[in-house]
Backbone as a ProteinNet text record, in pm:
[ID]
protein_1_A
[PRIMARY]
MTVGVGDEAKQGPAAPISAPPAATPEQPRTWAGWRDRLVVALGGVVVAVVAVLLASAWQTGLRASTFEQLQRDIADGSVQQWYAAERLESGPLDLTRAQASTMRGDLDETGEGVYLPPKGDPLGGILVWRSWGDPGWQVASSTGVSSRGDDYQEPATEESTAIVGQLREAQVPMKPFEFSEGSWVTNAVSFGGLALFAFLVLGPAPRVGTRWFWFWVTLTLPAASGVLAYAVLELVGIRRRPDRPLDRRISGLRGFLGSILVSMVLLALAHTLRDKGVPLPM
[TERTIARY]
85.9	0	88	49.5	130.3	79.6	168.1	132.1	171.7	76.1	107.6	180.1	258	334.6	283.1	243	203.1	79.9	82.7	-34	-51.5	57.7	46.6	-49.4	-53.7	-143.4	-287.6	-312.5	-448.9	-499.3	-410.8	-453.4	-455.8	-400.3	-397.2	-283.8	-288.2	-179.7	-165.1	-41.4	-13.6	-64.6	-124.4	-174.5	-56.8	-69.8	41.1	61.6	186	221.7	188.6	107.6	66.2	183.5	196.3	305.3	270.1	369	341.3	274.4	185.7	115	213.6	183.3	272.1	262.8	372.6	375.9	286.1	213.9	124.5	207.7	184.5	264.8	237.5	339.6	325.4	224.5	128.8	25.4	80.6	47.1	94.2	29.4	101.4	47.5	-73.5	-177.7	-299.2	-302.9	-398.3	-412.5	-448.6	-527.9	-564.2	-441	-341.7	-219.5	-143.7	-134.1	-67.9	-146.5	-277.8	-359.3	-335.9	-327.2	-299.9	-164.8	-66.7	65.7	63	-14.9	-26.6	-93.9	-192.7	-259.9	-162.8	-84	16.6	118	160.3	255.1	194	65.2	-2.3	-3.1	-31.3	-28.4	109.5	213.2	348.2	381.4	335.5	358.8	286.4	162.9	86.8	158.4	204.5	275.1	402.4	477.7	602.7	577.1	475.9	447.2	402.3	314	268.1	384.1	471.9	587.6	678.2	699.3	782.4	716.9	585.3	515.5	520	506.1	513.2	654	755.7	893	919.7	866.9	882.5	809.1	691	615.8	689.7	761.8	840.9	951.9	1008.7	1118.2	1070	954.4	909.6	777.3	717.3	586.9	592.9	474.9	463.1	446	517.6	503.1	452.4	349.5	293.4	393.9	407.8	500.5	440.1	522.8	475.5	568.7	518.6	602.6	718.4	695.9	804.3	919.4	886.8	991.6	1064.2	991.8	1055.3	1151	1112	1199.1	1324.1	1309.1	1427.4	1520.4	1462	1544.7	1616.4	1549.2	1614.1	1731.5	1708.2	1815.9	1933.2	1905.2	2012.1	2081	2021.3	2077.5	2060.1	1955.9	1938.1	1835.4	1771	1669.1	1737.2	1702.4	1760	1683.2	1552.1	1464.8	1331.5	1256.9	1124.9	1035.5	907.1	811.1	681	594.8	464.5	354.8	246.8	130.9	4.6	-98.4	-226.8	-325.4	-301.6	-397.4	-328.4	-389.5	-350.6	-459.6	-419.5	-516.3	-467.8	-559.7	-527.4	-455.4	-347.5	-270.3	-272.4	-178	-171.2	-157	-217.6	-217.6	-286.1	-372.9	-446.9	-356.3	-235.3	-143.9	-160.3	-130.5	-150.7	-37.1	-71	28.9	-5.6	94.1	77.3	142.4	60.7	112.7	167.5	272.6	336.6	240	246.5	160.5	212.4	122	162.4	207.1	274.4	322.1	227.2	225.4	140.1	200.3	119.8	163.1	99.8	121.5	69.9	-81.7	-145.1	-290	-364.7	-292.5	-358	-409.4	-540.3	-602.7	-704.8	-747.2	-843.1	-939.2	-1040.3	-1140	-1090.7	-1170.2	-1133.2	-1129.4	-1030.1	-1017.7	-949.8	-904.1	-834.6	-686.9	-602.4	-458.5	-405.2	-317.7	-253.2	-103.8	-20.6	123.9	182.8	305	371.4	390.3	407.5	429	554.8	544.2	655.8	656.4	570	558.5	447.1	454.8	352.9	216.7	113.2	-24	-72.2	-1	-39.6	25.6	-47.5	4.3	51.6	58	108.8	253.9	345.2	487.5	536.8	614.3	667.4	818.6	891.2	1037.1	1099.6	1223.3	1301.9	1426.5	1453.1	1569.4	1666.8	1793.8	1896.8	1867	1875.5	1858.6	1715.7	1617.6	1477.1	1422.2	1343.6	1286.7	1174.1	1168.1	1057.4	1053.8	935.3	910.1	823.1	845.9	761.3	667.6	548.8	449.2	384.7	358.6	299.6	219.6	128.1	51.9	25.4	-28.2	-51	-158	-250.2	-356.4	-330.1	-216.3	-184.6	-242.2	-172.1	-215.7	-235	-199.1	-203.8	-345	-444.5	-582.5	-665.2	-600.4	-673.9	-699.2	-813.4	-844.6	-800	-846.3	-813.7	-881.6	-824.3	-877.2	-883.2	-780.6	-767	-692.7	-745.6	-686.7	-652.3	-544	-508.7	-429	-480.5	-405.8	-292.2	-210.2	-96.6	-143.9	-67.6	-93.7	30.5	17	132.6	243.2	204.1	303.7	377.5	303.8	370.2	457.8	412.4	493.1	621.3	612.5	732.5	833.3	785.1	876.8	936.4	859.3	913.9	1029.7	1013.8	1122.8	1246	1226.7	1340.3	1410.9	1334.8	1394.6	1477.6	1428.1	1502.5	1625.9	1613.6	1731.2	1838.9	1796.8	1893.2	1943.1	1892.8	1932.5	1907.3	1793.5	1753.5	1690.2	1735.6	1679	1533.6	1456.7	1316.1	1306.7	1223.6	1208.4	1153.3	1217.5	1166.7	1026.9	945	809.1	814.1	744.1	737.2	592.4	568.5	431.1	367.3	445.6	391	422.6	451.9	492.5	383.9	420.1	328.2	219.6	205.2	93.5	111.5	234.4	254	229.4	265	238.2	88	18.1	-126.9	-192.7	-148.8	-207	-177.5	-53.8	-18.6	-98.8	-113.3	-190	-337.4	-390.7	-531	-553.5	-463.1	-476.4	-464.5	-367.9	-353.1	-474.3	-533	-652.2	-770	-786.4	-895	-874.2	-749.3	-721.3	-749	-710.8	-734.1	-883.5	-955.6	-1101.2	-1167.4	-1122.8	-1178.7	-1152.4	-1032.8	-1002.8	-1090.2	-1114.6	-1200	-1341	-1392.5	-1530.2	-1541	-1446.3	-1457.6	-1376.1	-1282.6	-1195	-1261	-1182	-1236.8	-1284.8	-1374.4	-1431.5	-1322.9	-1318.1	-1219.4	-1243.5	-1138.4	-1148.5	-1191	-1129.2	-1146.4	-1273.9	-1297.8	-1416	-1488.6	-1610.4	-1685.6	-1629.3	-1678.9	-1634.3	-1669.3	-1787.2	-1826	-1737.2	-1697.7	-1606.6	-1477.4	-1417.2	-1289.8	-1308.7	-1424.1	-1450.5	-1441.4	-1510.3	-1507.1	-1370	-1302.1	-1170.4	-1069.5	-1064.3	-966.8	-1001.6	-1129.8	-1170.8	-1151.6	-1167.3	-1176.3	-1045.7	-971.2	-853.2	-747.7	-683.1	-589	-454.6	-382	-245.2	-235.3	-337.7	-339.3	-322	-352	-339.4	-442.5	-561.9	-660.7	-618.6	-553.5	-502	-393.7	-308.2	-204.8	-268.1	-371.7	-436.9	-498.6	-563.2	-623.2	-516.5	-406.1	-300.7	-238.5	-215.9	-149.6	-243.2	-367.3	-457.9	-526.5	-551	-627.6	-543.6	-457.7	-380.6	-260.5	-174	-62.6	-116.9	-205.1	-275.3	-202.8	-275.6	-218.5	-214.4	-289.9	-281.5	-276.9	-269.8	-257.3	-383.4	-366.2	-477.6	-584.7	-548.7	-655.4	-757.2	-726.1	-824.3	-953.3	-1063.9	-1193.3	-1220	-1313.3	-1347	-1394.6	-1371.7	-1414.3	-1566.8	-1616.9	-1761.8	-1831	-1765.4	-1824	-1727.1	-1744.9	-1658.4	-1709.7	-1620.1	-1658.2	-1748.6	-1858.1	-1960.3	-1923.5	-1995.7	-1973.9	-2009.6	-2114.5	-2152.7	-2042.1	-1983.9	-1872	-1751.6	-1731.7	-1622	-1644.6	-1769.1	-1801.6	-1780.6	-1840.3	-1829.6	-1688.5	-1628	-1494.2	-1390.3	-1401	-1302.9	-1313.6	-1436.5	-1452.5	-1388.6	-1411.6	-1354.6	-1202.3	-1148.3	-1002.5	-941.6	-1008.1	-957.7	-951.2	-1054.3	-1054.8	-941.3	-918.3	-809.3	-673.5	-652.9	-524.5	-499.6	-603.4	-587.3	-560.4	-629.2	-603.1	-461.3	-416.4	-280.2	-178.1	-201	-109.2	-105.2	-220.6	-225.3	-148.3	-163.3	-90.8	59.3	102	245	302.6	227.3	275.6	289.5	194.5	202.9	323.7	365.7	483.2	613.8	606.2	727.6	768.9	691	724.5	691.6	787.8	764.5	687.6	562	480.3	430.5	425.4	369.5	221.2	175.1	33.8	-51.7
-118.6	0	121.6	218.9	341.1	441.6	502.6	601.7	738	832.9	968.9	1043.2	1138.5	1221.5	1364.3	1420.1	1560.7	1586.3	1711.1	1755.2	1675.9	1612.4	1537.8	1421.3	1359	1246.4	1291.3	1413.8	1464.9	1507.5	1569.8	1624.2	1519.7	1406.7	1306.4	1335.5	1275.5	1292.8	1438	1481	1620.1	1647.7	1767.6	1807.2	1833.2	1794.1	1817.7	1967.4	2003.8	2144.9	2179.3	2284.6	2320.8	2383.9	2347.3	2401.6	2542.7	2628	2764.9	2758.2	2856.3	2854.6	2863.1	2786.5	2786.2	2918.7	2960.4	3086.7	3077.6	3186	3187.8	3187.8	3091.5	3088.5	3211.1	3257.3	3374.3	3344.9	3435.7	3417	3448.5	3367.3	3398.5	3525.8	3594.7	3717.9	3685.2	3761.6	3741	3835.9	3807.5	3895.6	4037.7	4049.6	4183.4	4264.4	4199.7	4271.2	4317.1	4231.7	4271.5	4380.1	4371.4	4472.8	4609.3	4612.6	4739.6	4796	4708.1	4754.9	4806.9	4741.6	4788.1	4924.9	4946.3	5076	5185.9	5158.4	5256.2	5281.8	5174.8	5191.3	5274.2	5252	5331.8	5478.5	5505.7	5645	5707.2	5630.9	5683.3	5711.7	5623.4	5645.7	5771.4	5790.8	5909.3	6036.1	6038.8	6156.1	6181.4	6074.9	6090.7	6141.7	6087.3	6128.7	6274	6313	6451.8	6546.2	6505.9	6589.8	6607.1	6499.4	6507.9	6598.4	6584.6	6668.2	6815.2	6844.6	6983	7039.8	6958.3	7004.6	7028	6939.4	6956.3	7080.7	7106.2	7225.5	7352.9	7349.8	7466.8	7493.1	7387.2	7402.4	7432.9	7382.4	7395.4	7468.6	7514.3	7579.7	7715.9	7766.4	7895.5	8006.5	8117.7	8237.8	8351.2	8420.5	8530.3	8643.5	8697.1	8806.4	8898.8	8982.7	9079.3	9078.7	9133.2	9147.4	9243.7	9343.1	9436.6	9363.7	9270.7	9193.8	9104.8	9046	8963.5	9045.9	9166.4	9251.4	9292.5	9314.4	9344.3	9223.4	9104.2	8983.3	8961.6	8994.2	8981.3	9078.1	9200.9	9300.8	9261	9195.8	9152.2	9025.4	8957	8830.8	8716.5	8723.1	8620.5	8514.4	8527.7	8430.6	8303.4	8190.7	8062	7996.3	7987.3	7923.3	7995	7974.3	8034.5	7947.3	7966.9	7910.1	7988.5	7970.2	8037.6	7935.6	7982	7897.4	7969.7	7894	7951.1	7957.7	7877.9	7874.3	7833	7870.8	7825.4	7732.4	7622.4	7524.3	7464.9	7402.7	7341	7209.1	7187.2	7064.9	6988.5	6895.4	6820.1	6911.5	6871.7	6946.4	7081.7	7096.6	7221	7338.3	7311.7	7417.6	7445.3	7568.5	7610.4	7560.4	7520.5	7481	7541.2	7551.9	7609.8	7516.6	7455.3	7367.6	7450.7	7401.6	7475.3	7496.3	7615.6	7651.5	7593.2	7576.6	7539.7	7665.2	7643.8	7753.9	7775.7	7895.7	7921.9	7857.5	7780.2	7716.4	7780	7719	7774.1	7774.6	7680.4	7666.1	7737.1	7796.3	7863.9	7999.7	8014.5	8139.8	8176.9	8300.9	8345.8	8445	8479.4	8571	8714.4	8797.1	8937.3	9010.6	9093.6	9173.1	9104	8980.5	8905.8	8897.9	8930.2	8932.5	8790.9	8774.4	8645.9	8669.7	8601.7	8626.1	8577.6	8617.9	8568.3	8416.8	8358.2	8214.3	8176	8067.7	8022.1	8077.4	8174.2	8229.6	8157.6	8155.1	8083.7	8150	8067.5	8116.8	8164.4	8127	8167.3	8298.2	8375.9	8504.2	8503.4	8385.6	8372.7	8326.5	8406	8373.8	8322.1	8216	8149	8142.8	8177.7	8176.4	8144.4	8101.4	8071.8	8158.5	8224.8	8313.1	8260.3	8293.6	8252.9	8313.5	8230.5	8278.1	8282.7	8259.8	8261.7	8119.8	8086.4	7951	7934.1	7819	7786.2	7870.4	7872.8	7947.1	8067.3	8175.4	8293.2	8296.3	8351.2	8352.9	8491	8538.2	8671.2	8675	8771.6	8797.6	8947.1	8990.4	9134.1	9187.5	9102.5	9145.4	9105.6	9039.3	8998.1	8863	8785.5	8650.2	8631.5	8729.7	8708.4	8687.5	8752.3	8740	8645.6	8572.8	8482.9	8349.1	8290.1	8158.1	8049.5	7928.9	7816.4	7832.1	7766.3	7765.7	7906.6	7983.7	8116.7	8104.3	8164.9	8157.2	8296.3	8303.5	8429.8	8400.9	8444.5	8425.2	8526.6	8507	8596.7	8738.7	8833.5	8975	9035.6	9159.6	9227.9	9243.1	9267.6	9283.8	9153.6	9042.1	8914.5	8872.9	8898	8863	8945.9	9073.4	9157.6	9105.8	9060	9007.2	8874.6	8793	8670.8	8704.9	8812.1	8856.2	8897	8963.2	9001.2	8878.1	8778.2	8655	8585.4	8585.3	8520.9	8601.2	8734.1	8816.8	8797.1	8775.8	8750.7	8606.4	8523.7	8383.7	8303.5	8334.7	8257.4	8128	8012.4	7885.5	7869.7	7815.7	7785.6	7646.3	7631.5	7500.9	7401.3	7284.5	7186.1	7140.9	7122	7073.2	6924.8	6886.3	6747.7	6702.6	6602.3	6557	6506.7	6437.5	6377.9	6461.5	6588.8	6673.4	6678.7	6634	6640.2	6534.3	6458.5	6364	6249.7	6200.4	6087.3	6130	6254.2	6302.7	6313	6368.1	6380.2	6243.3	6148	6013.5	5947.2	5962.9	5901.1	5961.3	6094.3	6159.3	6119.3	6110.9	6070.9	5928.1	5837.5	5698.9	5688.6	5759.3	5756.6	5814.1	5921.1	5978.6	5883.2	5811.9	5714	5599.2	5553.3	5445.2	5488.8	5612.1	5662.6	5679.8	5726	5741.6	5604.6	5503.6	5369.8	5316.5	5342.9	5296.7	5369.4	5499.4	5574.6	5518.2	5478.4	5428.9	5284.2	5200.2	5056.1	5007.1	5086.9	5043.4	5053.8	5032.9	5040.9	5181.6	5191.7	5320.8	5412.8	5538.4	5632.2	5657.7	5700.8	5721.9	5864.2	5963.4	6102.1	6162.6	6141.8	6196.3	6088.6	6118.7	6024	6019.5	5923.5	5915.1	6042.8	6099.9	6222.8	6339.5	6341.9	6448.3	6445.2	6328.2	6318.1	6335	6301.1	6324.4	6473.6	6555.2	6698.8	6758.8	6712.8	6768	6738.3	6612.7	6577.5	6641	6663.2	6719.2	6870.1	6938.9	7084.5	7155.2	7107.4	7181.1	7186.9	7301.9	7318.2	7250.9	7230.4	7177.5	7045.5	6962.6	6829	6832	6945.5	6952	6862.9	6848.4	6757.6	6612.3	6575.8	6439.5	6412.7	6510.7	6494.5	6474.8	6553.3	6539.8	6400.9	6350.7	6217.7	6110.6	6122	6021.3	6019.9	6138.3	6145.9	6102.5	6152.6	6128.3	5992.2	5941.5	5818.3	5698.2	5714.8	5600.4	5573	5673.5	5656.4	5652.7	5747.6	5745	5818.2	5907.8	5970.8	5871.3	5763	5651.6	5524.5	5411.9	5285	5257.1	5201.2	5174.7	5082.2	4982.2	4894.9	4964.3	5086.9	5155.5	5176.5	5159.3	5174.7	5323.2	5352.5	5492.1	5565.3	5694.6	5775.5	5773.8	5794.1	5790.9	5906.4	6021.3	6137.1	6184.6	6134	6173.1	6302.2	6371.1	6496.2	6464	6534.8	6502	6554.7	6505.8	6550.9	6696.6	6745.7	6886.2	6977	6941	7020.8	7013.5	6895.9	6884.9	6972.7	6977.6	7059.6	7208.2	7255.6	7397.7	7434.4	7348.4	7378.4	7379.4	7287.7	7282.7	7405.8	7455.4	7578.2	7695.6	7706.1	7816.1	7809.2	7690.4	7675.6	7704.2	7661.1	7688.1	7837.7	7910.8	8055.9	8121.6	8074.7	8131.1	8101.4	7977.3	7941.2	8017.4	8032.1	8105.5	8253.4	8311.3	8451.7	8468.9	8373.2	8379.9	8369.9	8278.9	8264.9	8392.5	8453.8	8579.1	8689	8695.5	8797.4	8775	8649	8620	8653.3	8626.7	8662.3	8813	8887.9	9034.4	9086.6	9012.6	9053	9003	8937.9	8896.8	8753.1	8674.5	8533.3	8459.9	8392.2	8331.1	8200.4	8207.3	8086.3	8052.2	7923.1	7886.4	7921.9	7945.3	7975.6	7849.8
0	0	0	-87.1	-98.4	-0.2	70.9	173.1	122.7	118	73.6	179.7	136.8	227.9	216.3	327.1	331.3	245.9	180.1	101.1	-25.9	-77.8	-201	-185.8	-63.2	-39.8	-39.7	12.6	18	-120.3	-203.4	-332.2	-443.6	-421.3	-527.2	-623.5	-741	-838	-878.8	-899.6	-937.5	-1078	-1095.6	-1229.1	-1321.4	-1446.6	-1539	-1563.1	-1577.4	-1600	-1744.9	-1761.3	-1897.5	-1971.2	-2096.9	-2178.9	-2223.6	-2244.6	-2292.1	-2428.9	-2457.1	-2587	-2701.9	-2803.1	-2919	-2991.9	-3049.5	-3123.7	-3246.1	-3268.9	-3385.3	-3512.1	-3597.9	-3720.3	-3806.2	-3881.1	-3966.9	-4076.7	-4088.2	-4188.7	-4327.5	-4424.6	-4560.2	-4612.2	-4699.9	-4756.4	-4844.4	-4823.8	-4901.1	-5018.7	-5109	-5225.1	-5181.8	-5072.3	-5026.4	-4990	-4925.4	-4890.7	-5013.4	-5112.8	-5237.2	-5308.8	-5301.8	-5367.7	-5304.5	-5170.7	-5104	-5145.4	-5158.6	-5200.8	-5344.5	-5428.5	-5566.6	-5573.3	-5487.8	-5485.3	-5443.4	-5339.8	-5295.7	-5406.3	-5473.5	-5583.9	-5696	-5725	-5826.3	-5788	-5662.4	-5618.1	-5632.6	-5601	-5617.6	-5763.3	-5853.4	-5996.8	-6043.5	-5998.3	-6037.9	-5992.1	-5868.7	-5817.4	-5898.2	-5927.5	-6001.7	-6143.4	-6211	-6349.1	-6353.8	-6262.2	-6260.9	-6229.6	-6139.1	-6107.6	-6229.1	-6304.4	-6425.6	-6529.2	-6547.5	-6644.1	-6604.9	-6476.5	-6432	-6451.6	-6422	-6444.1	-6592.3	-6676.6	-6820.6	-6868.6	-6813.2	-6851.8	-6814.2	-6704.3	-6664.4	-6766.4	-6821.8	-6916.9	-7058.5	-7096.2	-7235.3	-7249.7	-7140.2	-7147.3	-7215	-7252.8	-7319.9	-7217.3	-7239.3	-7157.5	-7245	-7200.2	-7278.1	-7289.6	-7410.2	-7435.9	-7540.7	-7601.7	-7700.8	-7821.5	-7933	-8051.7	-8024.9	-7940.6	-7907.2	-7838.6	-7747.8	-7681.9	-7781.6	-7875.5	-7978	-8063.2	-8100.3	-8180.4	-8101.7	-7971.7	-7889.4	-7882.5	-7868.8	-7865.4	-7998.6	-8109.2	-8240	-8249.1	-8203.2	-8208.2	-8119.6	-8006.8	-7916.3	-7964.8	-8061.9	-8109.1	-8012.3	-7928.4	-7825.2	-7862.4	-7979.4	-8018	-8067.2	-8007.4	-8046.4	-8160.8	-8144.2	-8241.1	-8242.1	-8349.7	-8358.8	-8447.4	-8434.3	-8528.4	-8516.1	-8612.6	-8612.7	-8586.8	-8526.5	-8498.2	-8541.8	-8569.6	-8608.2	-8492.7	-8387.8	-8278.6	-8149	-8038.8	-7905.9	-7855.9	-7794.6	-7746.8	-7615.8	-7546	-7417.7	-7440.2	-7364.4	-7374.1	-7243.6	-7225.7	-7100.6	-6979.2	-6868.6	-6743	-6756.9	-6857.2	-6879.9	-6915.6	-6960.5	-7000.6	-7150.1	-7189.8	-7327.9	-7416.3	-7537.1	-7634.8	-7769.7	-7855.8	-7989	-8090	-8174.8	-8278.3	-8393.3	-8456.5	-8565.3	-8681.2	-8739.9	-8851.4	-8982.2	-9076.4	-9211.6	-9287.1	-9399.4	-9481.8	-9599.6	-9651	-9766.2	-9890.4	-9959.5	-10082.9	-10204.6	-10318.7	-10444.1	-10449	-10379.5	-10389.5	-10278	-10183.7	-10071.6	-10116.8	-10119.9	-10157.2	-10050.1	-10050.7	-9951.3	-10014.1	-9938.6	-9990.3	-9998.9	-10061.4	-10080.5	-9946.9	-9928.6	-9807.4	-9692.5	-9710.5	-9605.2	-9640	-9542.3	-9568.5	-9587	-9685.3	-9709.3	-9722.4	-9643.3	-9648.8	-9780.2	-9812.1	-9933.9	-9927.8	-10045.5	-10052.5	-9975.8	-9898.9	-9817.9	-9677.5	-9649.5	-9514.4	-9439	-9305	-9226.6	-9237.3	-9233.2	-9237.6	-9100.5	-8994.3	-8859.6	-8818.5	-8739.2	-8693	-8549.8	-8487.4	-8350	-8359.1	-8306.6	-8314.8	-8180.5	-8187.1	-8067.6	-8081.6	-7976.5	-7984.7	-7848.9	-7856.1	-7735.2	-7737.5	-7626.1	-7615.6	-7512.2	-7530.9	-7435.8	-7299.1	-7195.2	-7058.3	-7009.1	-7097.2	-7056	-7051	-6947.6	-6941.2	-7041.2	-7104.6	-7192.4	-7318	-7378.9	-7502	-7472.3	-7546.2	-7536.4	-7657.3	-7638.4	-7743.7	-7747.3	-7869.2	-7884.9	-8014.3	-8021.7	-8143.3	-8150.6	-8261.6	-8279.3	-8185.6	-8142.1	-8051.2	-7906.2	-7878.6	-7742.8	-7708.7	-7626.9	-7592.3	-7442.9	-7361.2	-7216.5	-7165.2	-7229.7	-7182.7	-7268.3	-7359.3	-7447.8	-7380.1	-7411.7	-7359.5	-7454.4	-7425.8	-7512.2	-7648.1	-7745.2	-7880.9	-7940.1	-7914	-7972.8	-8105.1	-8210.3	-8342.1	-8391.9	-8468.5	-8532.4	-8659.2	-8773.6	-8898.1	-8908.5	-9009.7	-9030.4	-9057.9	-9008.9	-9033.5	-9097.9	-9144.1	-9201.7	-9097.7	-8971.8	-8866	-8838.7	-8827.8	-8800.5	-8918.1	-9041.2	-9158.6	-9163.2	-9124.5	-9121.8	-9019.7	-8904	-8802.1	-8848.5	-8919.8	-8977.6	-9071	-9149.2	-9235.4	-9156.2	-9041.6	-8957.2	-8900.8	-8862.4	-8810.5	-8917.6	-9039	-9147.7	-9186	-9182.5	-9211.3	-9105.6	-8980.1	-8872.5	-8872.1	-8966.4	-8979.5	-8851.6	-8788.1	-8670.6	-8719.5	-8673.6	-8723.5	-8682.1	-8774.5	-8746.7	-8686.3	-8585.5	-8521.9	-8622.2	-8636.6	-8733.2	-8696.6	-8798.6	-8776.1	-8741	-8636	-8592.5	-8601.2	-8685	-8707.2	-8577.9	-8495.5	-8372.6	-8249.6	-8271.3	-8159.4	-8051.5	-7931.1	-7818.6	-7819.2	-7928.7	-7934.9	-7836.8	-7819.9	-7729.2	-7585.7	-7552.6	-7417.3	-7394.8	-7493.3	-7481.2	-7467.8	-7549.5	-7542.6	-7408.6	-7360.6	-7232.2	-7118	-7118.3	-7012.4	-7020.5	-7142.1	-7158.8	-7109.7	-7146.9	-7102.7	-6950.7	-6893.8	-6748.5	-6677	-6733.2	-6672.7	-6676	-6788	-6796.7	-6698.1	-6685	-6590.7	-6446.9	-6414.9	-6279.8	-6253.4	-6353.9	-6338.6	-6319.4	-6394.6	-6378.6	-6238.8	-6185.1	-6049.1	-5947.6	-5969.9	-5877.9	-5875.4	-5992.7	-6002.1	-5955.3	-5996.5	-5973	-5854.5	-5805.4	-5697.6	-5561.3	-5455	-5319.3	-5286.9	-5191.2	-5153.6	-5099.6	-5143.3	-5088.9	-4940.7	-4871.2	-4727.5	-4694.6	-4758.8	-4716.6	-4773.9	-4903.2	-4967.6	-5045.3	-5086.1	-5166.9	-5309	-5384.9	-5524.2	-5599.7	-5578.6	-5646.5	-5605.1	-5478.1	-5432.9	-5513.3	-5524.8	-5596.7	-5746.4	-5798.6	-5940.8	-5972.5	-5892	-5918.3	-5890.4	-5788.8	-5754.6	-5865.1	-5909.6	-6013.6	-6147.3	-6173.8	-6301.3	-6307.1	-6195	-6196.5	-6162.8	-6065.3	-6020.4	-6130.5	-6149.2	-6261.2	-6235.4	-6346.9	-6343.1	-6267.9	-6278.3	-6217	-6066	-6003.3	-5857.2	-5788.4	-5848.9	-5791.9	-5802.4	-5913.6	-5928.5	-5824.3	-5802.5	-5699.1	-5562	-5530.8	-5400.4	-5384.4	-5488.9	-5482.3	-5464.3	-5537.1	-5527.1	-5387.9	-5331.3	-5201	-5088.2	-5089.4	-4977.4	-4983.2	-5105	-5116.3	-5159	-5257.8	-5306.2	-5216.3	-5201.3	-5107.3	-4965.8	-4932.6	-4804.7	-4694.4	-4623.4	-4505.2	-4389.2	-4401.5	-4307.3	-4389.1	-4321.8	-4393.4	-4472.7	-4592.1	-4679.9	-4619.6	-4535.8	-4485.7	-4397.4	-4348.7	-4265.4	-4343.7	-4275.7	-4342.6	-4370	-4462.3	-4490.7	-4365.6	-4362.7	-4249.7	-4239.5	-4116.2	-4095.8	-4168	-4174	-4240.8	-4347.9	-4467	-4577.8	-4642.4	-4713	-4777.7	-4896.9	-4907.6	-5006.8	-5144.9	-5244.9	-5381.3	-5401.5	-5334.4	-5347	-5296.3	-5182.9	-5132	-5225.8	-5285	-5380.5	-5501.9	-5551.5	-5668	-5638.6	-5529.2	-5496.3	-5452.2	-5371.3	-5322.5	-5432.7	-5528.2	-5635.9	-5726.3	-5748.7	-5827.2	-5755	-5624.2	-5546.1	-5544.6	-5520.1	-5516.1	-5653.3	-5759.5	-5893.9	-5920.5	-5881.1	-5900.7	-5823.4	-5702.2	-5621.4	-5685	-5731.1	-5791.5	-5921.1	-6004.1	-6129.3	-6103.8	-6005.1	-5970.7	-5916.6	-5836.4	-5783.6	-5895.5	-5991.4	-6104	-6187.2	-6209.6	-6285.8	-6214.3	-6082	-6004.5	-6011.3	-6000.4	-6006.6	-6144.1	-6250.6	-6384.2	-6398.5	-6342.8	-6349.7	-6274	-6172.6	-6094.6	-6153.5	-6270.3	-6339.9	-6318.7	-6247.9	-6230.1	-6360.1	-6422.8	-6555.3	-6548.4	-6505.3	-6500.3	-6640	-6675.8	-6806	-6813.2	-6935.7	-6957.9	-6937.4
[MASK]
++++++++++++++++++++++++++++++++++++++++++++++++++++++++++++++++++++++++++++++++++++++++++++++++++++++++++++++++++++++++++++++++++++++++++++++++++++++++++++++++++++++++++++++++++++++++++++++++++++++++++++++++++++++++++++++++++++++++++++++++++++++++++++++++++++++++++++++++++++++++++

């Protein structure tokens, strides 16, 4: 017969010592985790592309000027290149661009009372030139371009044709015509905008504002500033992407009204800076 000793006899067999809990095995990465990383990467690409386009616009954008300034640059010998354009139109990032004009040929005729330049001279009356020491290209016309909107057209005038003659007498090289000039940039920006819009509509719900809020912001704000805001706040995220949308997101109505107000403020600020001599692109 076994005789217990002390408390062990009263309590019976000793309870087994429980082992420490096993470490939770590392969970494999799920598709949701990769998707979040892809969204952040997309936001980084959007920010980088817009930054490159803005830097390029600073180097190659159009600055409003006058024919008097062009004549002074010709006299100083500082004009590097020039070309003529028939119209100003909106380009990527809502910045103004001027496509090279065609030249008058043997078959180019016009109605009575309308000026037509000599054969071999440009049909456009908007002159664009680049001078040593100045950023980008300068653009001018006989009626002025600083207050003109998009899709402004001006045919050749006697004044513009006379200045073309001065440029040729000074042997300033004319910028070669490029058939695809700017088209690849326009196509790339258009494709990227459509892809971003599709992600806004079909992707996960935004955190800060509703889909309508971001639609108006990205569509209305100038120089792709709304696209930058969407990429930074929603794609890259001020917080981690897995966080759920805020309980009270900014509505589409506020986005519509706010984006119009902010656009007016930014455009007025840009106009003021240009008047003060800051060479902002048009």
